[in-house]
GROMACS .gro file of C-alpha atoms in nm:
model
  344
    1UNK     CA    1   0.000   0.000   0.000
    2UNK     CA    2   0.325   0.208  -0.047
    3UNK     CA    3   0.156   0.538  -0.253
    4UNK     CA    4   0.353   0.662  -0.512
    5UNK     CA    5   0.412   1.002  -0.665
    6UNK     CA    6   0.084   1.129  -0.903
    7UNK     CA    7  -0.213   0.952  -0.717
    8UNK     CA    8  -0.298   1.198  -0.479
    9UNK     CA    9  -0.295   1.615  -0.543
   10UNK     CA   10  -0.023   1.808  -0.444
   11UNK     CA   11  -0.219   2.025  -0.213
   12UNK     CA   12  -0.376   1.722  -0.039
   13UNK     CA   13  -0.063   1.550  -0.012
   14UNK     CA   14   0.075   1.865   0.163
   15UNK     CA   15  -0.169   1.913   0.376
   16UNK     CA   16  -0.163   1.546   0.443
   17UNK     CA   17   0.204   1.551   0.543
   18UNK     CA   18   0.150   1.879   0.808
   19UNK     CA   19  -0.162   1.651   0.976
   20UNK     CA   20   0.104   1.348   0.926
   21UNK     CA   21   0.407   1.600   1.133
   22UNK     CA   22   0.149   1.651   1.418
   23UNK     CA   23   0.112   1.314   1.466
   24UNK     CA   24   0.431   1.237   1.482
   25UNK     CA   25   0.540   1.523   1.755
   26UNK     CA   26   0.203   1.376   1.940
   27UNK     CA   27   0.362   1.058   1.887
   28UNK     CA   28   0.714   1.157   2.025
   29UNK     CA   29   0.561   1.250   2.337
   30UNK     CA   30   0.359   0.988   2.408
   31UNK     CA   31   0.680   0.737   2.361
   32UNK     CA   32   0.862   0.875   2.607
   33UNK     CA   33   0.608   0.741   2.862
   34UNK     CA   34   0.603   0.438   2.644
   35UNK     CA   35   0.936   0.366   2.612
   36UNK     CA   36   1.291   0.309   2.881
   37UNK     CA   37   1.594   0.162   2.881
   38UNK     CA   38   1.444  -0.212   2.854
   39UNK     CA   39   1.216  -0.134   2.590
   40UNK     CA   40   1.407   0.110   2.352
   41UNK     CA   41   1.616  -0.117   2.197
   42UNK     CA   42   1.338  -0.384   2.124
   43UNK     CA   43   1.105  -0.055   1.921
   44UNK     CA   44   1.416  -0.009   1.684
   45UNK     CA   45   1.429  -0.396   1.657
   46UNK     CA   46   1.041  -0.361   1.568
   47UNK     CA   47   1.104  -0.175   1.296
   48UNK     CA   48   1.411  -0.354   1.132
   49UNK     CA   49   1.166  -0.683   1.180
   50UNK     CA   50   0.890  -0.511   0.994
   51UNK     CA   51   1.138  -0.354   0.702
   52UNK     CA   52   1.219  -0.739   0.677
   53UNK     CA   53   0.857  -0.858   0.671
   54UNK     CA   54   0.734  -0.608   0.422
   55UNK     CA   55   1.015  -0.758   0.168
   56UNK     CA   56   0.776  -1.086   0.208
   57UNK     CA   57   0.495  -1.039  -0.042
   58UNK     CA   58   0.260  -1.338  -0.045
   59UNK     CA   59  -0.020  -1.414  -0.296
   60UNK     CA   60  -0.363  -1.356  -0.178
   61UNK     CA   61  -0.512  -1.390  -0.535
   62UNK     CA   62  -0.480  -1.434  -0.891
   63UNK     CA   63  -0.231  -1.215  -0.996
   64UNK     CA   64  -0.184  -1.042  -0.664
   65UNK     CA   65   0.011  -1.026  -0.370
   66UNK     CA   66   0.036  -0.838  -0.038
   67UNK     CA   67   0.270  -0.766   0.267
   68UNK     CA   68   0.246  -0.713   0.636
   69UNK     CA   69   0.195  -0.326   0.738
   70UNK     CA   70   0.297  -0.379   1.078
   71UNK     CA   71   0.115  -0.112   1.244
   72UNK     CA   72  -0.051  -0.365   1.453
   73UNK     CA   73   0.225  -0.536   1.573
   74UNK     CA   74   0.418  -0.268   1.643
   75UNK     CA   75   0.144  -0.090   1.854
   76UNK     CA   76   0.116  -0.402   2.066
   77UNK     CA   77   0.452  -0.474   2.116
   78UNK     CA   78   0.593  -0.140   2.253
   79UNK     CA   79   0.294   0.070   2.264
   80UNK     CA   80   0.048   0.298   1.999
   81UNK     CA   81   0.304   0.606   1.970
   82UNK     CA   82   0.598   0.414   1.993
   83UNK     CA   83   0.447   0.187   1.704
   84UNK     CA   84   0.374   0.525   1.487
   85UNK     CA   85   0.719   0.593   1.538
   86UNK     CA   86   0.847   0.252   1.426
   87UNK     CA   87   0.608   0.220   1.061
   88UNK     CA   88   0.694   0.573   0.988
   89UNK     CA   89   1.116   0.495   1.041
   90UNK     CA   90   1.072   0.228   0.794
   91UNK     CA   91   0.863   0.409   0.550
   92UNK     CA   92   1.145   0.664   0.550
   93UNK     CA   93   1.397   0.433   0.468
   94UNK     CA   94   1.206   0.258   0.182
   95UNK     CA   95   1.101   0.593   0.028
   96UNK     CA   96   1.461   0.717   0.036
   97UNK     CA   97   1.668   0.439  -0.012
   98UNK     CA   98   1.437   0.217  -0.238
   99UNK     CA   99   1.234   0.460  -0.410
  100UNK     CA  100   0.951   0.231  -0.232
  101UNK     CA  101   0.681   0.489  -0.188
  102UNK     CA  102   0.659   0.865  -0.323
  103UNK     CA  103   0.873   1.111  -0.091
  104UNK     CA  104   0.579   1.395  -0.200
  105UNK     CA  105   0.346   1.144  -0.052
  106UNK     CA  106   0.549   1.068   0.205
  107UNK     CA  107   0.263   1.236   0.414
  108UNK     CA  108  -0.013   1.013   0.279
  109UNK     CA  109   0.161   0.711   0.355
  110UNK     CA  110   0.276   0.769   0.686
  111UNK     CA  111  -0.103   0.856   0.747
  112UNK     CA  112  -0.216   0.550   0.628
  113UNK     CA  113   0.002   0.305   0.691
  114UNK     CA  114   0.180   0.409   1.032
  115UNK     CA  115  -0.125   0.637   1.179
  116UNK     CA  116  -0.442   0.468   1.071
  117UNK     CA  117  -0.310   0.098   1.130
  118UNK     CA  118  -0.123   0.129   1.458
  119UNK     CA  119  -0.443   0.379   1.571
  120UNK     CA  120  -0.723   0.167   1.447
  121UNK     CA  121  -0.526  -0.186   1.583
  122UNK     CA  122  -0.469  -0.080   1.966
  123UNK     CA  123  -0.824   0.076   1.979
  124UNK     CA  124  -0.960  -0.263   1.848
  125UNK     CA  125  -0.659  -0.448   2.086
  126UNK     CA  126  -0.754  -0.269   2.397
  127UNK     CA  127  -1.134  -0.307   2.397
  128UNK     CA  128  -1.097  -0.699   2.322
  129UNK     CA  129  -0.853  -0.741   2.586
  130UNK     CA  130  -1.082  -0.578   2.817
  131UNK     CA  131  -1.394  -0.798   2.760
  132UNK     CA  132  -1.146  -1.135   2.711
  133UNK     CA  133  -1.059  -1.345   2.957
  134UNK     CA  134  -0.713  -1.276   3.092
  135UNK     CA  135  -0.423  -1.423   2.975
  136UNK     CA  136  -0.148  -1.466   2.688
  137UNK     CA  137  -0.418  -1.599   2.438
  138UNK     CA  138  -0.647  -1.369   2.487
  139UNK     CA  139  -0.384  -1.117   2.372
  140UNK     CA  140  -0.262  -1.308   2.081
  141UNK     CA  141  -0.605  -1.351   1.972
  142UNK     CA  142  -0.717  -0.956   1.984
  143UNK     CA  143  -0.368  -0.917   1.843
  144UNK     CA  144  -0.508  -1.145   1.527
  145UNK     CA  145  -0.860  -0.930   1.485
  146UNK     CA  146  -0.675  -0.592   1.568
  147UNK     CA  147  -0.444  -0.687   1.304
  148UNK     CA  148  -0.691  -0.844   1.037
  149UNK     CA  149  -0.939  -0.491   1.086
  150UNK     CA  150  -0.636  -0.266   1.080
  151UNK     CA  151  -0.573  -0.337   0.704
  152UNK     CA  152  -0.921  -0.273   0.543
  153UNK     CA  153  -0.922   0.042   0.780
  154UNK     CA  154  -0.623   0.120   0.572
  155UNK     CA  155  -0.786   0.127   0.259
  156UNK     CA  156  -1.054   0.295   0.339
  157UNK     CA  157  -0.813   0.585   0.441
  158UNK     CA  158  -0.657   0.574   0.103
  159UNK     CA  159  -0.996   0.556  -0.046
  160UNK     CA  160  -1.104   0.864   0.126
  161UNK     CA  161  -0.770   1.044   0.075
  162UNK     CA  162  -0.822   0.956  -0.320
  163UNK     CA  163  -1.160   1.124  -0.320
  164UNK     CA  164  -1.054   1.424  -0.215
  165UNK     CA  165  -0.734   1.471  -0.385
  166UNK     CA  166  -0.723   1.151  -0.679
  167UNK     CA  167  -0.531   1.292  -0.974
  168UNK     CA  168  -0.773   1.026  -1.189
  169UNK     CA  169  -1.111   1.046  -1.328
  170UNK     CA  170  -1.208   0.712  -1.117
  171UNK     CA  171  -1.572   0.656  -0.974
  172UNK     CA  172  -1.510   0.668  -0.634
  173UNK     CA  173  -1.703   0.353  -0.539
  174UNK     CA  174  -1.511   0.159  -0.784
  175UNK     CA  175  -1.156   0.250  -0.620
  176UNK     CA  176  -1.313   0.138  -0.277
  177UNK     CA  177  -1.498  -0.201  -0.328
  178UNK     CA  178  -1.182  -0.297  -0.534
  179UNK     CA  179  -0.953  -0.155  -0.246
  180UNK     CA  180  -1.110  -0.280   0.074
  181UNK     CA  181  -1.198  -0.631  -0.131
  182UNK     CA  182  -0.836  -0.717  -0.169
  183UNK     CA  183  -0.725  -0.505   0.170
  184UNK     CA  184  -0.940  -0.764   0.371
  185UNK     CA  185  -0.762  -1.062   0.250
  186UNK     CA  186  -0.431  -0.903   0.283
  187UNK     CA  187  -0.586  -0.840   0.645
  188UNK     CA  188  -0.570  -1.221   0.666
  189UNK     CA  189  -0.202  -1.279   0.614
  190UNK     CA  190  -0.105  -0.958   0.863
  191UNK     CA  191  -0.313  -1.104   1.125
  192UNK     CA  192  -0.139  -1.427   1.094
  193UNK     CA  193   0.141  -1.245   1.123
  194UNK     CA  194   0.119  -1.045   1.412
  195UNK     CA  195  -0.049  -1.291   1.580
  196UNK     CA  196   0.220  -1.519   1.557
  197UNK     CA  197   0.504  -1.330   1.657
  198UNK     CA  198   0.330  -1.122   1.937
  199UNK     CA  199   0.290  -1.477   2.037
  200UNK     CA  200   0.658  -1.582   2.023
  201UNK     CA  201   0.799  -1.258   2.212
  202UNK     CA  202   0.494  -1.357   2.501
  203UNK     CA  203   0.633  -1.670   2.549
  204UNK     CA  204   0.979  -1.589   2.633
  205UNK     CA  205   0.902  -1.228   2.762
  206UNK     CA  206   0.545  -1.101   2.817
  207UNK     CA  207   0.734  -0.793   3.035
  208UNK     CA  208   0.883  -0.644   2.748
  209UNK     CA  209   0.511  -0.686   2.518
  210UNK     CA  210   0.337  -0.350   2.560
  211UNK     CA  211  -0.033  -0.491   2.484
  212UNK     CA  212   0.021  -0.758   2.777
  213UNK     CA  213   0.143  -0.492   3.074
  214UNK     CA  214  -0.104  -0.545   3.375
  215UNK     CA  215  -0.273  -0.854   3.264
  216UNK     CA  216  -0.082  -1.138   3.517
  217UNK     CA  217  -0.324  -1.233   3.771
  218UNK     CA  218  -0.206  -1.252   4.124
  219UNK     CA  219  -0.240  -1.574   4.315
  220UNK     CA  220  -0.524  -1.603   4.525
  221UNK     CA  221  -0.581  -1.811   4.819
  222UNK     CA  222  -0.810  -1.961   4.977
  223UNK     CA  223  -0.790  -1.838   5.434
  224UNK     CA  224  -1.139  -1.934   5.629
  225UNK     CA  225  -1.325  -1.977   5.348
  226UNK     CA  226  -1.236  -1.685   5.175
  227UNK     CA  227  -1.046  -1.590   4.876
  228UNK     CA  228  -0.765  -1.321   4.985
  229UNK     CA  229  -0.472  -1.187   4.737
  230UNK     CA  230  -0.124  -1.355   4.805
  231UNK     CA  231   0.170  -1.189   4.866
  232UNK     CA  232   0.365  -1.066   4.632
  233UNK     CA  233   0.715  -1.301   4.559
  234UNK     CA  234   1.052  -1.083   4.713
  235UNK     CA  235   1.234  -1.176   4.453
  236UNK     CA  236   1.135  -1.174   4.054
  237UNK     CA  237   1.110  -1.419   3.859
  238UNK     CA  238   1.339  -1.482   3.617
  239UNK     CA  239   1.278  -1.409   3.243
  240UNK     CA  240   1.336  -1.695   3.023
  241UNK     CA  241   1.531  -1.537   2.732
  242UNK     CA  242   1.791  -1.222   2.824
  243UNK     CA  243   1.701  -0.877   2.606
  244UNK     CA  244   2.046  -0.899   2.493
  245UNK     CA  245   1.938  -1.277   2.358
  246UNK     CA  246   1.612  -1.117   2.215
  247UNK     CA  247   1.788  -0.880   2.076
  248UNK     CA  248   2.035  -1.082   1.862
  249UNK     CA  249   1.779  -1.364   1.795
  250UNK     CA  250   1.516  -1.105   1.672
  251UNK     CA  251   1.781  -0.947   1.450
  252UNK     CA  252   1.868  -1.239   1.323
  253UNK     CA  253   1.533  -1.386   1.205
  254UNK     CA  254   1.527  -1.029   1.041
  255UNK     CA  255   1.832  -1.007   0.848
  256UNK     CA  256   1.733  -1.428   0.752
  257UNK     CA  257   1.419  -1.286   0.593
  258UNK     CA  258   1.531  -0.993   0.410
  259UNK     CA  259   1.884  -1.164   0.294
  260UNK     CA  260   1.718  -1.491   0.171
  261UNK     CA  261   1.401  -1.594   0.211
  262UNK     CA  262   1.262  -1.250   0.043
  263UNK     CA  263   1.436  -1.411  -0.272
  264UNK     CA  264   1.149  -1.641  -0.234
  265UNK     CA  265   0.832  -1.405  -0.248
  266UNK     CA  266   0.526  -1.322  -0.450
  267UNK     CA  267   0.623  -1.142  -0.767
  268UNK     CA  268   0.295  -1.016  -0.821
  269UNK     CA  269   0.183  -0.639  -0.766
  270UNK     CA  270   0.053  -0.551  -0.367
  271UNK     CA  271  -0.265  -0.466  -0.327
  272UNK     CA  272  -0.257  -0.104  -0.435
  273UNK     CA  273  -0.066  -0.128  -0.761
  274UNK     CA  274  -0.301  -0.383  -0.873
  275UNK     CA  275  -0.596  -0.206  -0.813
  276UNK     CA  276  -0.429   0.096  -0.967
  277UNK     CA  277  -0.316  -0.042  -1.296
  278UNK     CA  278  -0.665  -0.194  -1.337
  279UNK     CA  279  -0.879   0.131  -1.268
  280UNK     CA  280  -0.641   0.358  -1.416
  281UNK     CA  281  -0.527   0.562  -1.083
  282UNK     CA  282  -0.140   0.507  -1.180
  283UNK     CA  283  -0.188   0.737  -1.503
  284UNK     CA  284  -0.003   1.051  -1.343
  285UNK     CA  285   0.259   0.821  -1.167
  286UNK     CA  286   0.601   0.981  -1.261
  287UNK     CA  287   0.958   0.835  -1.198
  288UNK     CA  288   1.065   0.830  -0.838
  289UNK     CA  289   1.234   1.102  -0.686
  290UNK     CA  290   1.522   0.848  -0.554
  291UNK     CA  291   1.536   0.638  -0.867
  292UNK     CA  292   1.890   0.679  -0.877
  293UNK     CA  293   1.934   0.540  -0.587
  294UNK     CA  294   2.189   0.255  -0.610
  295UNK     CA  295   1.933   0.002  -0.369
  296UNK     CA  296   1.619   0.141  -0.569
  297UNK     CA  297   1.400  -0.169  -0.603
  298UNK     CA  298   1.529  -0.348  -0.369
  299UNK     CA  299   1.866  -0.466  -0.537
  300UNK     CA  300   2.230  -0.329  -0.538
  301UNK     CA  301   2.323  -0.144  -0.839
  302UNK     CA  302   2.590  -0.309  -1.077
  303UNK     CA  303   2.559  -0.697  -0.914
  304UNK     CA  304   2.406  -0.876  -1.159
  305UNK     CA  305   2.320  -1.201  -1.003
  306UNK     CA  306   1.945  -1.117  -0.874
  307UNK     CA  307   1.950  -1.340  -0.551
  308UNK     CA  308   2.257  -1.184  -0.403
  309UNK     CA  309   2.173  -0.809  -0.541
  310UNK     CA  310   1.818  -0.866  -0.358
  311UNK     CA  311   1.963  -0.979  -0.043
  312UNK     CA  312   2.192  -0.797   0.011
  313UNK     CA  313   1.983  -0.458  -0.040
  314UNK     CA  314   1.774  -0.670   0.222
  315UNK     CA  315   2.032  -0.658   0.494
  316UNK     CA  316   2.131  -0.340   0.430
  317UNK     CA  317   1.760  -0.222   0.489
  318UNK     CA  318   1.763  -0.411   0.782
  319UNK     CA  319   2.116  -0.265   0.944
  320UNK     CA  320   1.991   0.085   0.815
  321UNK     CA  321   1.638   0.086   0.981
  322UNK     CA  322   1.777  -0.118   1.319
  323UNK     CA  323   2.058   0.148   1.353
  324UNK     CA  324   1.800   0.429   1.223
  325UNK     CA  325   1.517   0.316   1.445
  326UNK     CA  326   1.758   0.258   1.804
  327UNK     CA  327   1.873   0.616   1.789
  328UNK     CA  328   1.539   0.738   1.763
  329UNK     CA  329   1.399   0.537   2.012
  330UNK     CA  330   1.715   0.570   2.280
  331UNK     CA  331   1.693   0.952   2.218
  332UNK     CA  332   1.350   0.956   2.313
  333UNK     CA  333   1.364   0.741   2.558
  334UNK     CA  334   1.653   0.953   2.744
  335UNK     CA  335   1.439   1.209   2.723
  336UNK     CA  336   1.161   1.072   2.966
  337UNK     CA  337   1.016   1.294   3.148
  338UNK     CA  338   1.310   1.501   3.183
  339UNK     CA  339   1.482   1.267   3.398
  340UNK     CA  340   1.723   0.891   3.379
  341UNK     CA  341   1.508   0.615   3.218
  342UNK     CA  342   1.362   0.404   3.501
  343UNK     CA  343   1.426   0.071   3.488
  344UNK     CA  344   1.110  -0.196   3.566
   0.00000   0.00000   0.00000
């Protein structure tokens, strides 16, 4: 759903990249009560993992593909502004680097993909975490529907967007039931997604998920007939997998995906570009701003040999947005309320 230069106006572009800036001051506020010195270096992990899973396209039917949008996951891992943060870090990278996405609607897609997912997914999150019972599958299955409604809600952003600033002569409810059709079963394979891997990082450390803060149950015990709270344990308990080992692992996995087993996915157009070429939106797309970029594409100017020029554009997108994303996110975090991160 990357937007490319020529499908939305320039004035509605621009003012869609000043409502885009709020957000993102908003959002740098509201990280640094997200965020500390535990958690920092996990968001700019986020983001590097969802660079690597957006290189993934997988069919969803004939003749096109989609890829995760991560807004979603990376609300529920380290929290709604944090997760704006995180999308709009990799969007940055892929529009300047890649030429993946128009830098004039850089504003559009950071408002669609970063704001309107992440927004739309930890609204959806919180209230089914609320009503389910408590517990680690409870939040890996409200991750799933958060996830699966935050993609159609998505396209419908676009669609709106497009109808007040489409450079196309397109009937309006054309350009949605085509874009929220294929959005929904996108919405499948970014559930799956997110639910999977929110459910990975829970098993090993539920501290360090966002979405699952406050939802252990104390024991309770039974005294005279009564049920009464137990104490609280002196001493934590300890986590199964070190942040350092996280860390690595998580990078790893990352740089696995984008180096090799991108080499592997759906050739097809997303979502977007297919609806595009087949209602005629992409008639005032231009060339890319960064189309001389020597990783536009996704490949590494002058090496021939596709597999290695692909993957190794791959983990350089990944070392770029994990050393992009960490500074952010230990800046901000530094920054906390004025004072020395707290440690919990």
């Amino acid at each position: 759903m990357h937007v490319p230069d020529g499908f939305i106006d320039a004035p509605t572009s621009a003012v869609t990249a000043v409502a885009a800036a709020g957000a993102l001051a908003v959002s740098l506020r509201g990280a640094r009560r997200e965020l500390d010195e535990r958690t920092a270096p996990l968001a700019g992990l986020v983001a590097a993992f969802i660079f690597a899973v957006q290189m993934l396209t997988f069919p969803v039917a004939a003749g096109t593909s989609g890829h995760l949008l991560g807004g979603a996951l990376a609300g529920i891992l380290v929290g709604p502004c944090t997760g704006v943060l995180c999308v709009s870090v990799v969007l940055l990278m892929q529009g300047i680097l890649f030429a993946d996405g128009g830098l004039t609607a850089l504003g559009v897609n950071i408002t669609d993909m970063a704001i309107v997912t992440t927004l739309v997914a930890y609204v959806v999150f919180r209230g089914l975490v609320k009503v389910l019972p408590r517990g680690r599958r409870s939040v890996t299955g409200a991750a799933f529907v958060a996830a699966l409604l935050s993609v159609p809600a998505a396209a419908v952003a676009f669609t709106l967007l497009y109808a007040v600033g489409g450079t196309t002569d397109v009937a309006i409810g054309k350009v949605a039931g085509a874009m929220i059709g294929v959005h929904v079963l996108i919405g499948v394979g970014e559930a799956a997604i997110t639910a999977l891997t929110v459910g990975a990082v829970i098993a090993v450390r539920p501290d360090l998920v966002y979405g699952a803060r406050g939802l252990r149950q104390g024991l309770r015990l039974r005294v005279n007939g009564e049920l009464v709270d137990a104490p609280e344990p002196t001493a934590p308990v300890a986590a199964r997998t070190s942040r350092r080992a996280l860390w690595i692992s998580g990078l790893a996995t990352s740089l696995v995906l984008a180096g090799f087993v991108s080499y592997y996915a759906s050739a097809s157009p997303d979502g977007l570009e297919k609806v595009a070429h087949d209602h005629g939106i992409d008639a005032q797309t231009g060339e890319h701003a960064s189309a001389g970029s020597p990783l536009a594409d996704y490949g590494v100017e002058d090496v021939s040999d596709a597999r290695l020029s692909g993957g190794l554009a791959g983990v350089i997108g990944v070392g770029t947005t994990v050393a992009a994303g960490s500074a952010v996110f230990w800046a901000v975090s530094r920054r906390r309320t004025g004072t020395p991160s707290e440690v919990r």
